[in-house]
Short mmCIF file of C-alpha atoms in Angstrom, two decimals:
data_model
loop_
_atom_site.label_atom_id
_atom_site.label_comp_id
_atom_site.label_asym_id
_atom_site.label_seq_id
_atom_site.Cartn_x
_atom_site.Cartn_y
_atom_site.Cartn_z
CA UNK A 1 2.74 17.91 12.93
CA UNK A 2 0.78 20.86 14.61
CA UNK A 3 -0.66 22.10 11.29
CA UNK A 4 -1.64 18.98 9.96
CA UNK A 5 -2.53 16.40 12.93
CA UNK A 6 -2.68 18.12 16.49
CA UNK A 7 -4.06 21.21 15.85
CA UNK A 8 -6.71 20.07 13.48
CA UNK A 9 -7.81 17.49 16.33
CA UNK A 10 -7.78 20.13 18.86
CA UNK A 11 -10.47 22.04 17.10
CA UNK A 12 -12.90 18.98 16.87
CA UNK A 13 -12.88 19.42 20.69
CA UNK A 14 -14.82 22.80 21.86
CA UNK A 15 -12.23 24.64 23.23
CA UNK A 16 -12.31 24.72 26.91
CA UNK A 17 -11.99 21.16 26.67
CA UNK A 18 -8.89 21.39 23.97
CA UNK A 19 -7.29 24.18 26.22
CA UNK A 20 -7.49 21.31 29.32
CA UNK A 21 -5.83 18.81 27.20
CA UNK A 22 -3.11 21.22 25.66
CA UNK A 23 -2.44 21.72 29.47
CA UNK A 24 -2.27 18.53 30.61
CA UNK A 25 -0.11 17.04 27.63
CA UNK A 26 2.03 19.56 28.63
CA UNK A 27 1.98 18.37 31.96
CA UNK A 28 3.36 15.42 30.83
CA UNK A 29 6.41 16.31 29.46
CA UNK A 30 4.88 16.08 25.75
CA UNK A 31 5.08 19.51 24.66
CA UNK A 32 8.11 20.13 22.05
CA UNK A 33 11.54 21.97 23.06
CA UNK A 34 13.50 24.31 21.53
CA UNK A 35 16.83 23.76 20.77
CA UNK A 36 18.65 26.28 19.06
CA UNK A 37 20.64 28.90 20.58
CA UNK A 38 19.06 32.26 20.94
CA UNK A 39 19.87 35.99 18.54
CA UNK A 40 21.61 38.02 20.66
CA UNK A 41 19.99 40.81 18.66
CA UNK A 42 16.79 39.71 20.83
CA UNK A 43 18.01 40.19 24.41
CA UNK A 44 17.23 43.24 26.54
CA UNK A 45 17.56 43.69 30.15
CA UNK A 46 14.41 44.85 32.04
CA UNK A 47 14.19 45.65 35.65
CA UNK A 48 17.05 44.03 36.51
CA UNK A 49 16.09 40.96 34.75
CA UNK A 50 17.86 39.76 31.63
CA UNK A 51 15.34 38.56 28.82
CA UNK A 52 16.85 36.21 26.53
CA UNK A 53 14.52 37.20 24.04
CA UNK A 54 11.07 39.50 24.32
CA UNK A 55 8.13 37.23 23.40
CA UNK A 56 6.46 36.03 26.17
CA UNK A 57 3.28 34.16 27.00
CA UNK A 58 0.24 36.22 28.19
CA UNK A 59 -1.74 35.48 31.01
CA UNK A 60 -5.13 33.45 30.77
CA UNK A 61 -3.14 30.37 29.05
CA UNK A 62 -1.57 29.02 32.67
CA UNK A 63 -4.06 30.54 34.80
CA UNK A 64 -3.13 28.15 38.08
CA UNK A 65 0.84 28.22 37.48
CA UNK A 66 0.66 24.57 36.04
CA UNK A 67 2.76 24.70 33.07
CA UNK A 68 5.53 27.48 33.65
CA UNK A 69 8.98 24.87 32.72
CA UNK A 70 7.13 22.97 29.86
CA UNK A 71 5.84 26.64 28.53
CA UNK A 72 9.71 28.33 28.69
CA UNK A 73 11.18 25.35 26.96
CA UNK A 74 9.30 26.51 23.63
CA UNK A 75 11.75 28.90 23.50
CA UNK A 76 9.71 31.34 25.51
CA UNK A 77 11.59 34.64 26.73
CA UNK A 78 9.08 34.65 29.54
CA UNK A 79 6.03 33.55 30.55
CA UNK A 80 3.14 35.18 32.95
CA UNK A 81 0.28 33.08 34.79
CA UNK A 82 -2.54 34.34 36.27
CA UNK A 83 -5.54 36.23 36.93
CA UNK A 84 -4.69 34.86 39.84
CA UNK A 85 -7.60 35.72 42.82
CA UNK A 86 -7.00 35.20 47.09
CA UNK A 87 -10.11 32.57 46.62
CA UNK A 88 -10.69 29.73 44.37
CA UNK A 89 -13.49 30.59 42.15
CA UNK A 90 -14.92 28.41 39.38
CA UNK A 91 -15.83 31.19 36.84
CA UNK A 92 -18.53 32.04 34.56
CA UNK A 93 -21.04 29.67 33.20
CA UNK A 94 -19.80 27.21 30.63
CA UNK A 95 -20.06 27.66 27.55
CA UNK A 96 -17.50 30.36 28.27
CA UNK A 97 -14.97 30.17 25.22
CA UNK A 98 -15.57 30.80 21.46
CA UNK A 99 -13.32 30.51 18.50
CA UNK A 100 -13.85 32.73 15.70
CA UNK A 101 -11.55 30.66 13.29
CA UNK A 102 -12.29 33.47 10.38
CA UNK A 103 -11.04 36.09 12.08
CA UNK A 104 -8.33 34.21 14.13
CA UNK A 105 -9.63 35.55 17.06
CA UNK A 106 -11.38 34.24 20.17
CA UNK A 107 -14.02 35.51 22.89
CA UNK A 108 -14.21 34.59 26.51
CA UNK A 109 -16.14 35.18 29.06
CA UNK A 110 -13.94 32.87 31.74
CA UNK A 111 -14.33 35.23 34.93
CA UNK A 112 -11.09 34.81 36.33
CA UNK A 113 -11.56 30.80 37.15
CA UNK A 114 -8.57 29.62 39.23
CA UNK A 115 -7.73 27.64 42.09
CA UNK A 116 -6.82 30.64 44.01
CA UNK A 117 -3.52 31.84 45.88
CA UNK A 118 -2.64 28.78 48.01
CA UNK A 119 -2.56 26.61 45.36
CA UNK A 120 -0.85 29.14 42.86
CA UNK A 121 1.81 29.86 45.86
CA UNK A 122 2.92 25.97 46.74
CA UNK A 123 3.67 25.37 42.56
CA UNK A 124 5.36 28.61 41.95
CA UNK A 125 7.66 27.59 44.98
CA UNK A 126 8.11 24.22 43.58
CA UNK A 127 8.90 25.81 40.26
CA UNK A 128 11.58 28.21 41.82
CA UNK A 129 12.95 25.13 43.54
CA UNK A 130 13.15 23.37 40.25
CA UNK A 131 14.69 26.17 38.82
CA UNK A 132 17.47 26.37 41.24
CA UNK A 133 18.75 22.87 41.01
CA UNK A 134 19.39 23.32 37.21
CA UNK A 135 15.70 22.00 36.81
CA UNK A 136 15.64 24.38 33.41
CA UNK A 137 17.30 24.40 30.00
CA UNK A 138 20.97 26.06 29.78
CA UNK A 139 20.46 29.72 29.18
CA UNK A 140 17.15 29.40 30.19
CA UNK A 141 16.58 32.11 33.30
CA UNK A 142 12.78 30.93 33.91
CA UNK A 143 11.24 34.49 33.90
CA UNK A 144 7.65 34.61 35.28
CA UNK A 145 5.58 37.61 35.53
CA UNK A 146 2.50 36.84 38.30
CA UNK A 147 -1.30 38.24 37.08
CA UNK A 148 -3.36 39.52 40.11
CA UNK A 149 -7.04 39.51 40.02
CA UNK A 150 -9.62 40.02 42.71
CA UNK A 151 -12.46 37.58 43.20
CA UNK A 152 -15.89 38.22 42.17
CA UNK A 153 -17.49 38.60 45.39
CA UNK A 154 -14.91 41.21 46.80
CA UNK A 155 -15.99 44.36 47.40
CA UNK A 156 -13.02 45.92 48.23
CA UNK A 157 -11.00 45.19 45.59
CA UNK A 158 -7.56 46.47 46.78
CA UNK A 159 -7.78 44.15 49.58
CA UNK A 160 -7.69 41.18 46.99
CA UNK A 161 -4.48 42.53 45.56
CA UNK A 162 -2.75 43.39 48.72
CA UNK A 163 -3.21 39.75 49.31
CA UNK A 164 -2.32 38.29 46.19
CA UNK A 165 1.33 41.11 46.16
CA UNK A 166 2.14 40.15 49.35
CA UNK A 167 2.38 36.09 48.82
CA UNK A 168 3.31 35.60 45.43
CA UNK A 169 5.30 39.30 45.20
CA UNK A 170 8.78 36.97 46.67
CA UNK A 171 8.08 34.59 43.74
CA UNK A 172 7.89 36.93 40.96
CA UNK A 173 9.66 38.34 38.18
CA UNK A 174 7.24 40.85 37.99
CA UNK A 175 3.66 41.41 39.36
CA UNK A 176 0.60 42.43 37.60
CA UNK A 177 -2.08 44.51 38.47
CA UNK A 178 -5.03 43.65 36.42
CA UNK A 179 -8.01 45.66 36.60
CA UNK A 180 -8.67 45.61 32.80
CA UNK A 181 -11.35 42.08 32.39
CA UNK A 182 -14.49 42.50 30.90
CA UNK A 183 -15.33 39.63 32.11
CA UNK A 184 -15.41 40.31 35.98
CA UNK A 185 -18.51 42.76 36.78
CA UNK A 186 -16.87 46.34 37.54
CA UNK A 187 -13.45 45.54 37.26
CA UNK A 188 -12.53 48.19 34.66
CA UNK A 189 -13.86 50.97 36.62
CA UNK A 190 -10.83 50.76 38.43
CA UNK A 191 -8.99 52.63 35.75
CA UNK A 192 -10.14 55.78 36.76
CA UNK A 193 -8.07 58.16 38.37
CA UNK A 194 -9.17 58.40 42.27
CA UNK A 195 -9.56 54.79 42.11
CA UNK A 196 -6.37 53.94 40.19
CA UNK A 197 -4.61 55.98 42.39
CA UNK A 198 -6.02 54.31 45.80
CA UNK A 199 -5.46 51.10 44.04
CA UNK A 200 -2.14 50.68 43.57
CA UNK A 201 -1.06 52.78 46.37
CA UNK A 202 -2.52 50.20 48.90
CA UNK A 203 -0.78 47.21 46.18
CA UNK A 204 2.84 49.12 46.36
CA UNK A 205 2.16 49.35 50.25
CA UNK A 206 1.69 45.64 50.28
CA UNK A 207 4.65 44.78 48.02
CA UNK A 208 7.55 42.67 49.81
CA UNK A 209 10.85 43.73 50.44
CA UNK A 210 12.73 43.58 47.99
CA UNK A 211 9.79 44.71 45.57
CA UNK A 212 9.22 43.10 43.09
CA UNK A 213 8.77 45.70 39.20
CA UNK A 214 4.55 46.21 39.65
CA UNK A 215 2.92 46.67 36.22
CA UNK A 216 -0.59 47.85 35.63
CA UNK A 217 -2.40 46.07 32.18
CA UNK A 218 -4.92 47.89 30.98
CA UNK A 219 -8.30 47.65 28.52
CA UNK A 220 -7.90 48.80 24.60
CA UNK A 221 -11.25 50.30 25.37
CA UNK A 222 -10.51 53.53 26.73
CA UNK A 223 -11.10 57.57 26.21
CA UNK A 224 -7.86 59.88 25.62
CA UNK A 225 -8.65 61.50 28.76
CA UNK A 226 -8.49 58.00 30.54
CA UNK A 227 -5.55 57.11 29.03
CA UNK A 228 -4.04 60.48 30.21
CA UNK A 229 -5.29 60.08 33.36
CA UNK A 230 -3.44 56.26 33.61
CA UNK A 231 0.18 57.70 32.31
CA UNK A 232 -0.11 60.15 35.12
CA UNK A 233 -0.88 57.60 38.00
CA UNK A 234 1.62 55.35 36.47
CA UNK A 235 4.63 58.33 36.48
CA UNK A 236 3.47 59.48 39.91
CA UNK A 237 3.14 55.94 41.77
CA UNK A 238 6.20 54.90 40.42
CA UNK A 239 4.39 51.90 38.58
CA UNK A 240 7.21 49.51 36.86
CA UNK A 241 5.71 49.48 33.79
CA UNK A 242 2.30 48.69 32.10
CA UNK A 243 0.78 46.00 29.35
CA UNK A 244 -0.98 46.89 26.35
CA UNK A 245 -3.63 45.14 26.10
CA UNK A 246 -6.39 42.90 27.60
CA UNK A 247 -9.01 41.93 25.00
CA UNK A 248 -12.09 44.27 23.67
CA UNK A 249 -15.62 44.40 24.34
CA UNK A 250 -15.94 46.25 21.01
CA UNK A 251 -17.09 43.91 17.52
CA UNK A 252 -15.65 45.08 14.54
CA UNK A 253 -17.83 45.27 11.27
CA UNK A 254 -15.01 42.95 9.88
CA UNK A 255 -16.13 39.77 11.96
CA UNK A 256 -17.14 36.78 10.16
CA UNK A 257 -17.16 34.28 12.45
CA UNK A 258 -20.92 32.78 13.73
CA UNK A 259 -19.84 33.34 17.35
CA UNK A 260 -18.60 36.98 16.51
CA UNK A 261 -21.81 38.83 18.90
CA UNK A 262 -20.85 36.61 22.07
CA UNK A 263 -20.53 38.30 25.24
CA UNK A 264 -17.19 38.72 26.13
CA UNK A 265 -13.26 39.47 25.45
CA UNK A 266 -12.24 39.14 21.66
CA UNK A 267 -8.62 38.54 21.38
CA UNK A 268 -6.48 37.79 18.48
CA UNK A 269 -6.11 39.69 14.99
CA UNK A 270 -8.54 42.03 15.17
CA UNK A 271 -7.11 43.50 18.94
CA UNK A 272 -4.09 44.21 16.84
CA UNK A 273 -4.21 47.87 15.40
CA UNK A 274 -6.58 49.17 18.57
CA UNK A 275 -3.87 47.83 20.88
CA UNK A 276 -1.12 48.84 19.07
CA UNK A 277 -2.95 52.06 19.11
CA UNK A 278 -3.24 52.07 23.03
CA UNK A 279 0.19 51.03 23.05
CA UNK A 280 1.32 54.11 21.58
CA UNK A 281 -0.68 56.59 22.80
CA UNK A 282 0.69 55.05 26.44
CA UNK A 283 4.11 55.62 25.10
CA UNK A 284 4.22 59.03 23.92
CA UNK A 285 1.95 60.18 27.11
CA UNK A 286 4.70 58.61 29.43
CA UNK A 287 7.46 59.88 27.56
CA UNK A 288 9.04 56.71 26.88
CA UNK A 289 10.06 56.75 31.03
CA UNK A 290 8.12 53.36 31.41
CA UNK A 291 8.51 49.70 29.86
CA UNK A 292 5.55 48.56 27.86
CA UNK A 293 4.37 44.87 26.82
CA UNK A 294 2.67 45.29 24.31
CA UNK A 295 -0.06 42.20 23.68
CA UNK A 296 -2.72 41.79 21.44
CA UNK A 297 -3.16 40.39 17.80
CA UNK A 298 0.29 39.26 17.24
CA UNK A 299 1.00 36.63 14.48
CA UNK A 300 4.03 37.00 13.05
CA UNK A 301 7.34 38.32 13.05
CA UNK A 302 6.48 42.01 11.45
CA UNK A 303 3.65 42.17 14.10
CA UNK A 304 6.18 42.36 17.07
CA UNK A 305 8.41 44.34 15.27
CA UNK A 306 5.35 47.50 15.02
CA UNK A 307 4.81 46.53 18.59
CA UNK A 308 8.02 47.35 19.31
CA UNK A 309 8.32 50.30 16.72
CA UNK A 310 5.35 51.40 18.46
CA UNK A 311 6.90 51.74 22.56
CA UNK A 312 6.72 47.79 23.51
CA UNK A 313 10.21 46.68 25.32
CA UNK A 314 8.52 42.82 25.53
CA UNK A 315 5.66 41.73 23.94
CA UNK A 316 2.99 38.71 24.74
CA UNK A 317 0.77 36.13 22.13
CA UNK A 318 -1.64 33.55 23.19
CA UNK A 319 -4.41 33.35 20.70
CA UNK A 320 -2.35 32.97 17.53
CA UNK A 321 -0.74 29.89 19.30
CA UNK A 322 -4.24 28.34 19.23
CA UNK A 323 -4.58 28.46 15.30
CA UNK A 324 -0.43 28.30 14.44
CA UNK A 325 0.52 26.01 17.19
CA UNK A 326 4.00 26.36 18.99
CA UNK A 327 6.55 26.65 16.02
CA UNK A 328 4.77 29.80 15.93
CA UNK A 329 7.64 31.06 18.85
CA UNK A 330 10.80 30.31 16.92
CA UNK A 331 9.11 31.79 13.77
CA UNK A 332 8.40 34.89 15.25
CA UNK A 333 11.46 35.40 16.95
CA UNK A 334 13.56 34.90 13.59
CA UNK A 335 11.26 37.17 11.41
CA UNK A 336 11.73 39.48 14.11
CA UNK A 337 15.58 39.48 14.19
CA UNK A 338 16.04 39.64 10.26
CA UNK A 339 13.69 42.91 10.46
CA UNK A 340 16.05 44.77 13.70
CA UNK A 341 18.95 43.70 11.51
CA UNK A 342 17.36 44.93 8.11
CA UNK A 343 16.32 48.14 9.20
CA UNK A 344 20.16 48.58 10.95
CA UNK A 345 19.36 48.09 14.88
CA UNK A 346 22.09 46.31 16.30
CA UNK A 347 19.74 45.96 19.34
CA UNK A 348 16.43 44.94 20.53
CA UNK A 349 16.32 48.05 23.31
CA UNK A 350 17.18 50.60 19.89
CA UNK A 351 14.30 49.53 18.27
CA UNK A 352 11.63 50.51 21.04
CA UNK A 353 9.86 53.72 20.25
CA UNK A 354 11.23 54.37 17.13
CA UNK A 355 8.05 55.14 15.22
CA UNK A 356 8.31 58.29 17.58
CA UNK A 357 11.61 59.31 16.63
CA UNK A 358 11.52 58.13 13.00
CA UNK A 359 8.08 57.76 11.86
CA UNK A 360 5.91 54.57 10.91
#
């Protein structure tokens, strides 16, 4: 029905408009649910936190906490909202979204647009309270990562995390540094090293007892000596983890799509190899010692699979849902269990890293 009626119609609609009425069908209770009992290959236990399968939902899809139940029911191993920012801020200038149907990719230039903490805060309470009273499919654990962003006018920027750790930390199954938007004017300079390192030391300050696991996600566009310099501050922060990757600012030659030289974040196929690459190089600098999700470019089954080859624990999609709609979950996650079982894993947590013990 996707392929050949709903997503078609979508895509007559530009897509900031589409992306409203995805999220308010949703809303609605007319998104689809999945039914069928989950591979036990599939499961891994993270932080604590039992994952009924690793593919999650990325952040930028839910970006006001709107849709967490209605997103998990897809069969959804977890799902993480966000940027979420202390103030409400409306974003960049529309037009701010571009599909590159060619390339199955996208570029946006959003700008972090949310309705801010308070209003992020009262629906992720209302969605734990849900949750409690059996408000969630059997089996179905409701895991929600929380993506921290600092609003455009802030000038100092750790004070905007501090704020966002401190209310939402309590609600989350993880929380989400993310300094790593191109689409937020000197955002990514907070991956260097002094200011990495007074970043997240002010966030971990912050946290709430108990803490909440604190990952850092991070831009594909980066030197070797900033990706050194990351691993360290991760290892010696005591940083839960890090995700692997926001979009790109860089164009490959390959585009073909009209919109390919707007200003912005390209996601989708083409952010595959360079953040697989990242990915990598972020697992062999941290010796393995930290969790990756590794996001960027995934379409299929296989493409999880060298994610997790390459370091990744969980992975994330968004943009391929766009063009393949949401069977795209349940595919994914059986391609992905035929290949663990084909190549003899007997589980999920075996697989990580194994390009680095075994070769790609």
């Amino acid at each position: 029905m996707f392929d050949h009626l709903i997503g078609p119609a979508l895509r007559l609609l530009d897509p900031e408009t589409a992306h409203g009425v995805t999220l308010k069908a949703l809303g609605m209770g007319l998104g689809p649910r999945a039914e069928a009992p989950e591979d036990p290959i599939l499961a891994i236990r993270l932080w604590g936190r039992d994952f009924a399968n690793p593919l999650g939902l990325s952040a930028g899809f839910d970006k006001d906490a709107a849709v967490m139940a209605p997103m998990l029911r897809l069969g959804l191993g977890f799902v993480e909202v966000g940027s979420i920012t202390p103030r409400p801020q409306p974003g960049n200038p529309k037009p701010r979204i571009f599909r590159l149907p060619e390339d199955g990719a996208v570029i946006n230039r959003l700008g972090f647009n949310n309705g801010g903490l308070a209003q992020a805060q009262a629906r992720l309470t209302a969605f734990r309270e849900h949750q409690a009273a059996g408000g969630l499919p059997s089996g179905n654990r409701g895991l929600v990562g929380i993506n921290l962003g600092k609003n455009k006018e802030t000038e100092d920027a750790a004070a905007d995390y501090e704020k966002g750790a401190a209310a939402l930390g309590p609600l989350a199954d993880y929380l989400v540094v993310n300094v790593s938007s191109p689409n937020t004017p000197g955002l990514r300079a907070l991956q260097g090293r002094a200011e990495l390192e007074a970043l997240l030391g002010r966030v971990m300050d912050a946290l709430p007892a108990p803490a909440p696991p604190l990952l850092l996600k991070i831009a594909p566009d980066l030197t070797e000596e900033d990706k050194q310099d990351i691993a360290a501050v991760c290892l010696a922060q005591g940083v839960s983890g890090i995700i692997a990757t926001n979009t790109t600012i860089q164009r490959p030659a390959s585009l073909k799509a009209a919109a390919r030289d707007e200003a912005g974040g390209l996601s989708g196929r083409p952010l595959f190899a360079p953040s697989t690459a990242v990915l990598a190089d972020l697992y062999r600098l941290t010796e393995g010692r930290l969790p990756l999700i590794g996001v960027g470019g995934i379409t299929s089954g296989a493409d999880a699979y060298r994610k997790i080859r390459a370091g990744a624990s969980l992975v994330q999609l968004y943009t391929a849902l766009i063009y393949r709609g949401p069977a795209l979950v349940w595919r994914i996650k059986r391609e992905l269990a035929g290949l663990l079982r084909e190549d003899g894993f007997e589980t999920l947590a075996a697989a990580v890293g194994a390009d680095h013990r075994y070769g790609g």
